[in-house]
Amino acid sequence: VLLANEVLHSMEDEQRGRQFDTEPVRVHVKASDKYTDTSSSAFSFLLVGTFLMMILLLTTFDIIRISFLSQARTLADILLTAISVSFLCIGLLSWRKALLLETKIQEEDQFNESVYQWFLSTYTGAQIDQSADAQMDQDVAMNPEKQYTIISDEIRCLKRMDVIREYLKREYRQLDNGYVEYLCEELYQKVFES
């Protein structure tokens, strides 16, 4: 009961603070997803840049002839060179960024695992439900029109998420809201859906 009251009071403070909270919630993108996107972009740019460079070399040494390029040969060579070099540079920079992201994948996975272990060893589904029920009782006490005649699964889920979010924010204040939301969803699944 003490734990439920403690969470309830901190949630009230948070709700009062939300009135003035204008920081948008950014969606958290996992490092592994960023790595996949960046490496596929790098591969695409490198492939197109290499292809254009090969066309440039083949037309320069007259191995192949492209009729529309022969009329303005110098301009075509300059444009193909600029485009292919640009694509190759973008591809190499993207690849470098992907390699940096690759190291962050393991760091993020280790951090997430430590959060999951801490949370699951500290809180149970029953404790979360107790705090969520206390929050619903407080909502009704503050606003009598807000009677929960039937507690739907959606309402219970949202209240549980609020409690999990509060526990995470209390322990990990440095995390941005998008990352907290991501962890909250993962923890909800681990506690209530496994």
Short mmCIF file of C-alpha atoms in Angstrom, two decimals:
data_model
loop_
_atom_site.label_atom_id
_atom_site.label_comp_id
_atom_site.label_asym_id
_atom_site.label_seq_id
_atom_site.Cartn_x
_atom_site.Cartn_y
_atom_site.Cartn_z
CA VAL A 1 0.00 0.00 0.00
CA LEU A 2 2.88 2.33 0.79
CA LEU A 3 4.37 1.69 -2.64
CA ALA A 4 1.02 2.37 -4.34
CA ASN A 5 0.60 5.67 -2.45
CA GLU A 6 4.14 6.72 -3.33
CA VAL A 7 3.54 6.06 -7.03
CA LEU A 8 0.16 7.76 -6.84
CA HIS A 9 1.62 10.97 -5.42
CA SER A 10 4.42 11.07 -7.96
CA MET A 11 1.89 10.50 -10.76
CA GLU A 12 -0.19 13.41 -9.49
CA ASP A 13 2.91 15.61 -9.58
CA GLU A 14 3.64 14.41 -13.10
CA GLN A 15 0.09 15.14 -14.26
CA ARG A 16 0.33 18.65 -12.88
CA GLY A 17 3.63 19.04 -14.71
CA ARG A 18 2.16 17.76 -17.98
CA GLN A 19 0.06 20.88 -18.29
CA PHE A 20 3.26 22.81 -18.94
CA ASP A 21 5.21 20.06 -20.70
CA THR A 22 5.65 21.13 -24.32
CA GLU A 23 8.49 18.76 -25.21
CA PRO A 24 7.35 16.54 -28.06
CA VAL A 25 7.77 12.81 -27.59
CA ARG A 26 10.16 11.44 -30.17
CA VAL A 27 9.76 7.84 -31.20
CA HIS A 28 12.71 5.72 -30.19
CA VAL A 29 14.37 3.89 -33.06
CA LYS A 30 16.52 0.94 -32.02
CA ALA A 31 20.20 1.11 -32.93
CA SER A 32 19.86 -2.13 -34.89
CA ASP A 33 17.10 -0.59 -37.03
CA LYS A 34 19.20 2.53 -37.63
CA TYR A 35 22.13 0.32 -38.60
CA THR A 36 20.01 -1.65 -41.08
CA ASP A 37 18.63 1.52 -42.69
CA THR A 38 22.00 3.26 -42.87
CA SER A 39 23.90 0.26 -44.21
CA SER A 40 21.29 -0.41 -46.90
CA SER A 41 21.43 3.25 -47.95
CA ALA A 42 25.21 3.09 -48.06
CA PHE A 43 25.13 -0.04 -50.18
CA SER A 44 22.63 1.56 -52.60
CA PHE A 45 24.67 4.74 -53.02
CA LEU A 46 27.90 2.78 -53.50
CA LEU A 47 26.26 0.50 -56.06
CA VAL A 48 24.79 3.37 -58.11
CA GLY A 49 27.99 5.42 -57.85
CA THR A 50 30.08 2.47 -59.03
CA PHE A 51 27.67 1.77 -61.89
CA LEU A 52 27.82 5.40 -63.06
CA MET A 53 31.61 5.42 -62.78
CA MET A 54 31.80 2.28 -64.92
CA ILE A 55 29.55 3.87 -67.57
CA LEU A 56 31.78 6.95 -67.51
CA LEU A 57 34.93 4.86 -67.99
CA LEU A 58 33.37 2.74 -70.73
CA THR A 59 32.22 5.81 -72.68
CA THR A 60 35.51 7.65 -72.13
CA PHE A 61 37.54 4.80 -73.66
CA ASP A 62 34.94 4.34 -76.42
CA ILE A 63 34.18 0.79 -75.37
CA ILE A 64 30.49 1.62 -75.53
CA ARG A 65 28.81 4.49 -77.32
CA ILE A 66 25.72 6.18 -76.02
CA SER A 67 24.27 8.42 -78.72
CA PHE A 68 22.79 11.12 -76.52
CA LEU A 69 26.09 11.45 -74.62
CA SER A 70 28.21 11.89 -77.74
CA GLN A 71 26.61 15.21 -78.74
CA ALA A 72 27.67 17.01 -75.57
CA ARG A 73 30.51 14.74 -74.55
CA THR A 74 32.34 17.13 -72.22
CA LEU A 75 29.20 18.16 -70.36
CA ALA A 76 28.09 14.54 -70.06
CA ASP A 77 31.49 13.50 -68.70
CA ILE A 78 31.46 16.31 -66.14
CA LEU A 79 27.91 15.47 -65.01
CA LEU A 80 28.55 11.71 -64.80
CA THR A 81 31.77 12.32 -62.89
CA ALA A 82 30.10 14.72 -60.45
CA ILE A 83 27.11 12.45 -59.87
CA SER A 84 29.15 9.26 -59.50
CA VAL A 85 31.68 10.87 -57.15
CA SER A 86 28.84 12.37 -55.11
CA PHE A 87 27.11 9.01 -54.83
CA LEU A 88 30.35 7.29 -53.87
CA CYS A 89 31.09 9.92 -51.19
CA ILE A 90 27.58 9.69 -49.76
CA GLY A 91 27.86 5.90 -49.77
CA LEU A 92 31.20 5.93 -47.97
CA LEU A 93 29.98 8.42 -45.37
CA SER A 94 26.83 6.36 -44.81
CA TRP A 95 28.91 3.21 -44.46
CA ARG A 96 31.12 4.90 -41.89
CA LYS A 97 28.05 5.99 -39.95
CA ALA A 98 26.70 2.42 -40.13
CA LEU A 99 29.95 1.09 -38.64
CA LEU A 100 29.63 3.54 -35.74
CA LEU A 101 26.02 2.44 -35.21
CA GLU A 102 27.12 -1.18 -35.15
CA THR A 103 29.01 -0.56 -31.90
CA LYS A 104 25.97 1.14 -30.38
CA ILE A 105 23.79 -1.92 -30.99
CA GLN A 106 25.58 -3.97 -28.36
CA GLU A 107 25.65 -1.06 -25.89
CA GLU A 108 21.92 -0.49 -26.30
CA ASP A 109 21.11 -4.19 -25.97
CA GLN A 110 23.18 -4.45 -22.78
CA PHE A 111 21.53 -1.36 -21.30
CA ASN A 112 18.05 -2.62 -22.19
CA GLU A 113 18.81 -6.00 -20.64
CA SER A 114 20.01 -4.34 -17.43
CA VAL A 115 16.80 -2.28 -17.27
CA TYR A 116 14.68 -5.40 -17.83
CA GLN A 117 16.56 -7.33 -15.13
CA TRP A 118 16.27 -4.45 -12.65
CA PHE A 119 12.58 -3.93 -13.32
CA LEU A 120 11.57 -7.61 -13.27
CA SER A 121 13.52 -8.25 -10.07
CA THR A 122 12.04 -5.16 -8.40
CA TYR A 123 8.37 -5.16 -9.44
CA THR A 124 5.74 -7.79 -10.04
CA GLY A 125 2.54 -7.71 -12.05
CA ALA A 126 0.57 -7.67 -8.80
CA GLN A 127 2.42 -4.57 -7.54
CA ILE A 128 1.82 -2.80 -10.83
CA ASP A 129 -1.89 -3.72 -10.73
CA GLN A 130 -2.14 -2.50 -7.15
CA SER A 131 -0.62 0.86 -8.11
CA ALA A 132 -2.83 1.08 -11.21
CA ASP A 133 -5.93 0.38 -9.10
CA ALA A 134 -4.86 3.06 -6.63
CA GLN A 135 -4.44 5.48 -9.52
CA MET A 136 -7.94 4.68 -10.80
CA ASP A 137 -9.37 5.19 -7.29
CA GLN A 138 -7.58 8.53 -7.10
CA ASP A 139 -8.98 9.53 -10.50
CA VAL A 140 -12.51 8.80 -9.27
CA ALA A 141 -11.91 10.68 -6.00
CA MET A 142 -10.65 13.75 -7.88
CA ASN A 143 -13.37 13.60 -10.53
CA PRO A 144 -16.57 11.81 -9.44
CA GLU A 145 -17.96 11.83 -12.99
CA LYS A 146 -15.10 9.56 -13.96
CA GLN A 147 -16.62 6.42 -12.42
CA TYR A 148 -15.17 3.25 -13.81
CA THR A 149 -18.28 1.09 -13.86
CA ILE A 150 -16.56 -1.60 -15.87
CA ILE A 151 -12.80 -1.58 -16.02
CA SER A 152 -12.02 -2.46 -19.58
CA ASP A 153 -8.83 -4.13 -20.68
CA GLU A 154 -7.81 -0.93 -22.45
CA ILE A 155 -8.16 1.20 -19.31
CA ARG A 156 -6.28 -1.35 -17.22
CA CYS A 157 -3.53 -1.52 -19.86
CA LEU A 158 -3.17 2.27 -19.95
CA LYS A 159 -3.02 2.52 -16.17
CA ARG A 160 -0.43 -0.25 -16.01
CA MET A 161 1.62 1.56 -18.65
CA ASP A 162 1.40 4.77 -16.58
CA VAL A 163 2.71 2.93 -13.53
CA ILE A 164 5.56 1.27 -15.45
CA ARG A 165 6.45 4.61 -17.04
CA GLU A 166 6.55 6.26 -13.62
CA TYR A 167 8.83 3.55 -12.20
CA LEU A 168 11.19 3.91 -15.17
CA LYS A 169 11.29 7.70 -14.97
CA ARG A 170 11.98 7.57 -11.26
CA GLU A 171 14.93 5.21 -11.70
CA TYR A 172 16.28 6.50 -15.05
CA ARG A 173 15.71 10.25 -15.12
CA GLN A 174 18.23 10.84 -17.93
CA LEU A 175 16.25 8.89 -20.55
CA ASP A 176 14.21 10.82 -23.09
CA ASN A 177 10.48 10.23 -23.31
CA GLY A 178 10.61 8.22 -26.54
CA TYR A 179 13.08 5.75 -25.07
CA VAL A 180 11.01 5.45 -21.88
CA GLU A 181 7.94 4.67 -24.01
CA TYR A 182 9.86 1.98 -25.88
CA LEU A 183 11.09 0.38 -22.64
CA CYS A 184 7.62 0.68 -21.13
CA GLU A 185 6.06 -1.29 -24.00
CA GLU A 186 8.75 -3.96 -23.82
CA LEU A 187 8.37 -4.32 -20.06
CA TYR A 188 4.59 -4.48 -20.30
CA GLN A 189 4.92 -7.41 -22.67
CA LYS A 190 7.45 -9.14 -20.42
CA VAL A 191 5.34 -8.71 -17.28
CA PHE A 192 1.79 -9.20 -18.53
CA GLU A 193 1.95 -10.97 -21.88
CA SER A 194 4.55 -13.66 -21.35
#
